[in-house]
Amino acid sequence: MRHAEVKQRVPSLGEAPGSLLPVGEQKLPSSSLALVEFGPQQLSENRFDSIAAGLAYQPEQPVLWLNVYGLHDPAVMQAIGERFQLHPLVQEDILNNRQRPKLEDYGDYLFIATRVFDFPKNGGRLSYDQMYLVVGENFVLSFQERPTGVFEPVRERLRNPHSVLRSKGADYLAYSLLDAIIDDYFGVLSQFTEHVERTDQLLLHGREQGVLNKVQRLKHDCLKLRRSILPLREMLLTMTRGEFSLIRQETQVYLRDAYDHTMHVIESLEMSREMVADMLDLYLSTQSHRLNLQMRVLTVFSMIFMPLTLIAGIYGMNFENMPELHWHYGYFGVLGLMAAIAGGLIWLFWKRNWI
C-alpha cells in the first residue's frame, strides 16, 4: 500500500476537547463515501465523491454500512457526526490516525479503534493504517485512511444472495469486519515470519553485513504488532461478555471464535518474537566468539615471539664476558635454538587446535 501525497499534521497544544483537528498523515487528496445497504432479499451499493450527496441519500434497507475513505477533512467528519449523532470526542478520535486500539461504549453505539498493517514486498518498513468502526442499532460506520482491500471479502459475501450475512443485523456485520481485520493479521504475520526466517538464514550463513540493523527493525516491528493485537484481544473479550445491548447473544458466539483467532495470531507473534530475540543473542554471541578467536590468534603469535625476543634481548646486552660471542658457530646456534623453540610452540598450539 502506497500513497502519492503525504501531509504530516501534529496536534496543537491547548485545544479544547472535541476540537476537530486532523492529526497525522494525509493519505488521500479528498474524502469519499461508499454506502452499502442490505436486507435478506435486497442489496444496494453506492459510492459518493461528495459528502452532501452521500448524506442526502435516504436508505431503504434494514442495515446500513457507510465506509469513509480519508480521515483528514473536519467538515466531512462534522457532517457525518451530525447525521449519526456522534459525540465530539469520537469525531476527534477518528481524525487522529495515531489513536491506540480501544473500545468505547456511548450507549446508542460502540466506538472501535484498530489498525491494519502492511509489509512492502521490497523489504521496507512495516506500515499501518488506522481504522475505526461505529456500531449502532441498524448501522455500521467504518473509517479508513485509504482503500486497503481488507473489507473486500465482506462485500463479496454481501453480494451473495444466500449469504448468512444478508439476514443478520449490524452487530454481525461489525463482527464480520473485525474478523476480516484479524484475517489480514494472519497474512501480515506470515510475511513477518518470512522476514524473520530470511534474516535468520543470513545470520547462520555468516552474512552479517547489516544484519544487526535488520534484527533491530524486526524487533521494532514486532512491538508495533503486539501493541495493536493485544488490545484487540481484550476488546473482543469484552464484547463476548454480554455487557453491550447492541451485541446480540447469537453474535457473541461468533465473537468468541474471533477471539480464538486472535489468540492464534498472538501465539504465532510470540514465537516470531522469541526468534528475533534469539537472533539478537546469536549475533552478539557470534561477535564475541569471533573476537575471542582473533584474540587467541594474536596471543599465539605473541607467545611464539616472546622467547625469541628474550633470546635476542640477552645477546643484545653489552657484556664482555659472554663466551658465546667468541664461538665460531654461536650465531648459527642461537638461530637454530630460536627456530627450534618457535617450531615447538607452533606444533604445541596446532595439537591443541589453537591455530
Coordinates of C-alpha atoms in Angstrom, one line a residue:
M1 CA 0.0 0.0 0.0
R2 CA 1.5 3.3 -1.1
H3 CA 0.2 6.9 -1.2
A4 CA 1.2 9.6 -3.6
E5 CA 0.7 12.6 -1.3
V6 CA 1.6 12.8 2.4
K7 CA 1.0 15.8 4.6
Q8 CA 2.1 15.5 8.2
R9 CA -0.1 17.1 10.8
V10 CA 0.6 17.4 14.5
P11 CA -1.7 18.1 17.4
S12 CA -1.9 21.7 18.7
L13 CA -1.4 22.3 22.3
G14 CA -4.1 23.9 24.4
E15 CA -7.0 22.9 22.1
A16 CA -10.4 22.2 23.8
P17 CA -11.6 18.5 24.0
G18 CA -13.6 17.6 20.9
S19 CA -11.8 20.0 18.6
L20 CA -11.9 18.6 15.1
L21 CA -8.2 18.9 14.0
P22 CA -6.7 16.2 11.8
V23 CA -3.5 14.6 13.2
G24 CA -1.0 12.5 11.2
E25 CA -0.5 11.8 7.6
Q26 CA -3.0 12.8 4.8
K27 CA -3.0 9.7 2.5
L28 CA -5.8 10.7 0.1
P29 CA -6.3 14.1 -1.6
S30 CA -10.0 14.1 -0.8
S31 CA -12.6 12.0 1.1
S32 CA -15.1 9.7 -0.5
L33 CA -18.0 7.5 0.8
A34 CA -19.1 4.0 -0.1
L35 CA -22.6 3.0 1.0
V36 CA -24.0 -0.5 1.3
E37 CA -27.5 -1.2 2.5
F38 CA -28.9 -4.6 2.6
G39 CA -31.6 -6.9 3.8
P40 CA -32.5 -10.6 3.4
Q41 CA -33.7 -10.0 -0.1
Q42 CA -32.0 -7.0 -1.5
L43 CA -28.6 -5.3 -1.6
S44 CA -27.8 -1.8 -2.8
E45 CA -24.3 -0.3 -3.3
N46 CA -23.5 3.3 -3.9
R47 CA -20.3 5.5 -4.0
F48 CA -20.3 9.2 -3.4
D49 CA -17.5 11.7 -4.1
S50 CA -19.2 14.4 -2.1
I51 CA -20.3 14.3 1.5
A52 CA -23.5 16.2 0.6
A53 CA -24.7 13.6 -1.9
G54 CA -23.9 10.8 0.5
L55 CA -25.7 12.2 3.5
A56 CA -28.7 13.3 1.4
Y57 CA -29.3 9.7 0.3
Q58 CA -32.2 8.0 2.1
P59 CA -31.5 4.3 2.8
E60 CA -34.3 1.8 2.3
Q61 CA -32.9 -1.4 3.7
P62 CA -32.8 -2.6 7.3
V63 CA -29.0 -2.4 7.7
L64 CA -26.7 0.4 6.5
W65 CA -22.9 0.2 6.1
L66 CA -21.2 3.5 5.4
N67 CA -17.5 3.4 4.6
V68 CA -15.5 6.6 4.6
Y69 CA -12.1 6.9 2.9
G70 CA -9.9 9.7 4.1
L71 CA -9.6 10.9 7.7
H72 CA -8.3 14.4 7.2
D73 CA -11.4 16.6 6.5
P74 CA -13.0 18.1 9.6
A75 CA -16.0 19.3 7.6
V76 CA -16.8 15.7 6.4
M77 CA -16.4 14.4 9.9
Q78 CA -18.6 17.1 11.4
A79 CA -21.3 16.4 8.8
I80 CA -21.2 12.6 9.4
G81 CA -21.2 13.3 13.2
E82 CA -24.3 15.4 13.0
R83 CA -26.1 12.8 10.7
F84 CA -25.4 9.9 13.1
Q85 CA -25.2 11.9 16.3
L86 CA -21.6 11.0 17.1
H87 CA -20.1 12.5 20.2
P88 CA -17.5 15.2 19.5
L89 CA -14.8 13.1 21.2
V90 CA -15.5 10.3 18.8
Q91 CA -15.1 12.7 15.9
E92 CA -11.9 14.0 17.3
D93 CA -10.5 10.4 17.7
I94 CA -11.4 9.5 14.2
L95 CA -9.5 12.4 12.8
N96 CA -6.4 11.2 14.7
N97 CA -4.6 8.5 12.8
R98 CA -2.3 7.8 15.8
Q99 CA -5.1 6.6 18.0
R100 CA -4.4 3.5 20.1
P101 CA -6.7 0.5 19.6
K102 CA -9.7 0.6 22.0
L103 CA -13.4 0.0 22.5
E104 CA -15.8 2.6 24.0
D105 CA -19.5 2.4 24.8
Y106 CA -21.5 5.5 24.1
G107 CA -24.9 3.9 24.8
D108 CA -26.5 4.2 21.4
Y109 CA -23.4 3.0 19.6
L110 CA -20.0 1.4 20.2
F111 CA -16.8 3.0 19.0
I112 CA -13.9 0.8 18.0
A113 CA -10.4 1.9 17.0
T114 CA -8.0 -0.6 15.5
R115 CA -5.2 -0.8 12.9
V116 CA -4.2 -2.9 9.8
F117 CA -0.6 -3.4 8.8
D118 CA 1.3 -3.9 5.6
F119 CA 4.7 -5.3 4.7
P120 CA 6.1 -3.8 1.5
K121 CA 7.3 -6.5 -0.9
N122 CA 10.6 -4.7 -1.4
G123 CA 11.5 -5.3 2.2
G124 CA 10.7 -1.9 3.5
R125 CA 9.4 -0.9 6.9
L126 CA 6.2 -2.1 8.5
S127 CA 3.5 0.4 8.0
Y128 CA 0.0 0.7 9.4
D129 CA -3.4 2.3 8.6
Q130 CA -5.8 3.4 11.2
M131 CA -9.3 2.0 11.1
Y132 CA -12.4 3.0 13.1
L133 CA -15.8 1.3 13.4
V134 CA -19.0 2.8 14.9
V135 CA -21.6 0.2 15.5
G136 CA -25.2 1.3 16.0
E137 CA -28.6 -0.5 16.2
N138 CA -29.0 -0.7 12.4
F139 CA -25.9 0.8 11.0
V140 CA -22.1 0.4 10.9
L141 CA -19.7 3.2 10.0
S142 CA -16.2 2.3 9.0
F143 CA -13.5 4.9 8.6
Q144 CA -10.2 4.2 6.7
E145 CA -7.3 6.4 5.8
R146 CA -7.3 4.9 2.3
P147 CA -8.6 1.8 0.4
T148 CA -6.7 -1.3 1.7
G149 CA -8.9 -4.2 0.4
V150 CA -9.3 -5.6 3.9
F151 CA -13.1 -5.4 3.8
E152 CA -13.5 -6.6 0.2
P153 CA -14.2 -10.2 1.3
V154 CA -17.1 -8.9 3.4
R155 CA -18.5 -7.1 0.4
E156 CA -18.2 -10.2 -1.7
R157 CA -20.2 -12.1 0.9
L158 CA -22.9 -9.4 0.9
R159 CA -23.2 -9.7 -2.8
N160 CA -24.1 -13.4 -2.4
P161 CA -27.9 -13.6 -2.0
H162 CA -27.6 -16.8 0.0
S163 CA -25.0 -15.4 2.5
V164 CA -25.9 -15.6 6.2
L165 CA -24.6 -12.0 6.5
R166 CA -27.6 -10.7 4.5
S167 CA -30.0 -12.0 7.1
K168 CA -28.1 -10.7 10.2
G169 CA -28.0 -7.3 11.9
A170 CA -25.5 -4.6 12.3
D171 CA -23.7 -6.3 15.1
Y172 CA -23.0 -9.3 12.9
L173 CA -21.7 -7.0 10.2
A174 CA -19.4 -5.4 12.8
Y175 CA -18.1 -8.9 13.7
S176 CA -17.5 -9.7 10.1
L177 CA -15.4 -6.5 9.6
L178 CA -13.4 -7.3 12.8
D179 CA -12.9 -10.9 11.5
A180 CA -11.6 -9.5 8.2
I181 CA -9.1 -7.4 10.1
I182 CA -8.0 -10.5 12.1
D183 CA -7.6 -12.5 8.9
D184 CA -5.5 -9.7 7.5
Y185 CA -3.3 -10.0 10.6
F186 CA -2.6 -13.7 9.7
G187 CA -1.3 -12.6 6.3
V188 CA 0.8 -9.8 7.7
L189 CA 2.2 -12.2 10.4
S190 CA 3.1 -14.7 7.7
Q191 CA 5.1 -12.0 5.8
F192 CA 6.7 -11.0 9.1
T193 CA 7.7 -14.6 9.8
E194 CA 9.2 -14.9 6.3
H195 CA 11.3 -11.7 7.1
V196 CA 12.4 -13.3 10.4
E197 CA 13.4 -16.6 8.8
R198 CA 15.3 -14.9 5.9
T199 CA 17.3 -12.8 8.4
D200 CA 18.0 -15.8 10.5
Q201 CA 19.4 -17.6 7.4
L202 CA 21.7 -14.7 6.7
L203 CA 22.9 -14.8 10.2
L204 CA 23.6 -18.5 10.2
H205 CA 25.4 -18.3 6.8
G206 CA 27.7 -15.7 8.2
R207 CA 26.4 -12.9 6.1
E208 CA 26.3 -10.3 8.8
Q209 CA 26.6 -7.2 6.7
G210 CA 23.8 -5.0 8.0
V211 CA 22.1 -7.9 9.8
L212 CA 22.1 -6.1 13.2
N213 CA 20.0 -3.3 11.6
K214 CA 17.6 -5.8 10.2
V215 CA 17.2 -7.6 13.5
Q216 CA 16.6 -4.3 15.3
R217 CA 14.0 -3.4 12.7
L218 CA 12.2 -6.7 13.1
K219 CA 12.3 -6.1 16.9
H220 CA 10.6 -2.7 16.5
D221 CA 8.0 -4.2 14.0
C222 CA 7.2 -6.9 16.5
L223 CA 6.5 -4.4 19.2
K224 CA 4.2 -2.4 16.8
L225 CA 2.2 -5.6 16.1
R226 CA 1.9 -6.5 19.8
R227 CA 0.7 -3.0 20.7
S228 CA -2.2 -3.4 18.2
I229 CA -3.1 -7.1 18.6
L230 CA -3.1 -7.3 22.4
P231 CA -5.7 -4.5 22.8
L232 CA -7.7 -6.2 20.0
R233 CA -7.8 -9.4 22.1
E234 CA -9.0 -7.5 25.2
M235 CA -11.6 -5.7 23.0
L236 CA -13.1 -8.9 21.7
L237 CA -13.1 -10.5 25.2
T238 CA -15.1 -7.5 26.5
M239 CA -17.6 -7.8 23.6
T240 CA -18.2 -11.5 24.4
R241 CA -19.2 -10.9 28.0
G242 CA -22.7 -9.7 27.1
E243 CA -22.2 -6.2 28.6
F244 CA -23.5 -4.3 25.5
S245 CA -27.1 -4.3 24.5
L246 CA -26.2 -3.7 20.8
I247 CA -24.5 -7.1 20.6
R248 CA -27.0 -9.9 20.5
Q249 CA -26.3 -13.2 22.2
E250 CA -26.1 -15.1 18.9
T251 CA -23.4 -12.8 17.7
Q252 CA -21.3 -13.3 20.9
V253 CA -20.7 -16.9 19.8
Y254 CA -19.0 -15.6 16.6
L255 CA -17.1 -13.0 18.6
R256 CA -15.7 -15.8 20.7
D257 CA -14.5 -17.5 17.6
A258 CA -12.8 -14.3 16.5
Y259 CA -11.2 -14.1 20.0
D260 CA -9.8 -17.6 19.4
H261 CA -8.3 -16.5 16.1
T262 CA -6.7 -13.5 17.8
M263 CA -5.1 -15.9 20.3
H264 CA -3.6 -17.9 17.4
V265 CA -2.2 -14.7 16.0
I266 CA -0.7 -13.7 19.3
E267 CA 0.8 -17.1 19.8
S268 CA 2.4 -17.0 16.4
L269 CA 3.6 -13.5 17.0
E270 CA 5.2 -14.6 20.3
M271 CA 7.1 -17.4 18.5
S272 CA 8.4 -14.9 16.0
R273 CA 9.3 -12.5 18.8
E274 CA 11.3 -15.2 20.5
M275 CA 13.1 -15.9 17.2
V276 CA 14.0 -12.3 16.9
A277 CA 15.3 -12.2 20.5
D278 CA 17.3 -15.4 19.9
M279 CA 18.8 -13.9 16.7
L280 CA 20.0 -10.9 18.6
D281 CA 21.6 -13.1 21.2
L282 CA 23.1 -15.3 18.5
Y283 CA 24.5 -12.2 16.7
L284 CA 26.1 -10.9 19.9
S285 CA 27.5 -14.4 20.8
T286 CA 28.9 -14.7 17.3
Q287 CA 30.6 -11.4 17.5
S288 CA 32.0 -12.3 20.9
H289 CA 33.2 -15.7 19.6
R290 CA 34.8 -14.1 16.6
L291 CA 36.6 -11.6 18.8
N292 CA 37.8 -14.4 21.1
L293 CA 39.2 -16.3 18.0
Q294 CA 41.0 -13.2 16.9
M295 CA 42.5 -12.5 20.3
R296 CA 43.6 -16.2 20.6
V297 CA 45.5 -16.0 17.3
L298 CA 47.2 -12.7 18.4
T299 CA 48.0 -14.3 21.7
V300 CA 49.5 -17.4 20.0
F301 CA 51.8 -15.3 17.8
S302 CA 52.8 -13.2 20.8
M303 CA 53.7 -16.3 22.8
I304 CA 55.8 -17.6 19.8
F305 CA 57.8 -14.5 19.6
M306 CA 58.2 -13.9 23.3
P307 CA 61.0 -16.4 23.9
L308 CA 62.7 -15.3 20.7
T309 CA 62.6 -11.7 21.9
L310 CA 64.1 -12.9 25.2
I311 CA 67.0 -14.6 23.5
A312 CA 67.6 -11.7 21.1
G313 CA 67.5 -9.4 24.1
I314 CA 70.0 -11.4 26.1
Y315 CA 72.5 -11.3 23.2
G316 CA 71.9 -7.7 22.6
M317 CA 73.4 -6.8 26.1
N318 CA 76.8 -5.2 26.1
F319 CA 78.8 -7.6 28.4
E320 CA 82.4 -8.7 27.7
N321 CA 82.1 -12.0 29.5
M322 CA 79.7 -13.8 27.1
P323 CA 81.5 -16.9 25.9
E324 CA 79.0 -17.5 23.0
L325 CA 80.2 -14.2 21.4
H326 CA 83.6 -15.7 20.7
W327 CA 82.3 -19.1 19.5
H328 CA 82.6 -19.6 15.7
Y329 CA 79.2 -21.2 15.4
G330 CA 77.5 -19.2 18.1
Y331 CA 75.3 -17.1 15.8
F332 CA 74.0 -20.2 13.9
G333 CA 73.5 -22.0 17.2
V334 CA 71.3 -19.2 18.6
L335 CA 69.3 -19.0 15.3
G336 CA 68.8 -22.8 15.5
L337 CA 67.7 -22.6 19.1
M338 CA 65.2 -19.8 18.2
A339 CA 63.9 -21.8 15.3
A340 CA 63.5 -24.9 17.4
I341 CA 61.6 -23.0 20.1
A342 CA 59.3 -21.4 17.6
G343 CA 58.7 -24.7 15.8
G344 CA 57.9 -26.5 19.1
L345 CA 55.4 -23.8 20.2
I346 CA 53.7 -23.9 16.8
W347 CA 53.4 -27.7 16.9
L348 CA 52.1 -27.5 20.5
F349 CA 49.4 -24.9 19.6
W350 CA 48.5 -26.8 16.5
K351 CA 47.9 -30.0 18.5
R352 CA 45.6 -28.1 20.8
N353 CA 43.7 -26.6 17.8
W354 CA 44.6 -23.1 18.7
I355 CA 45.9 -22.3 15.3

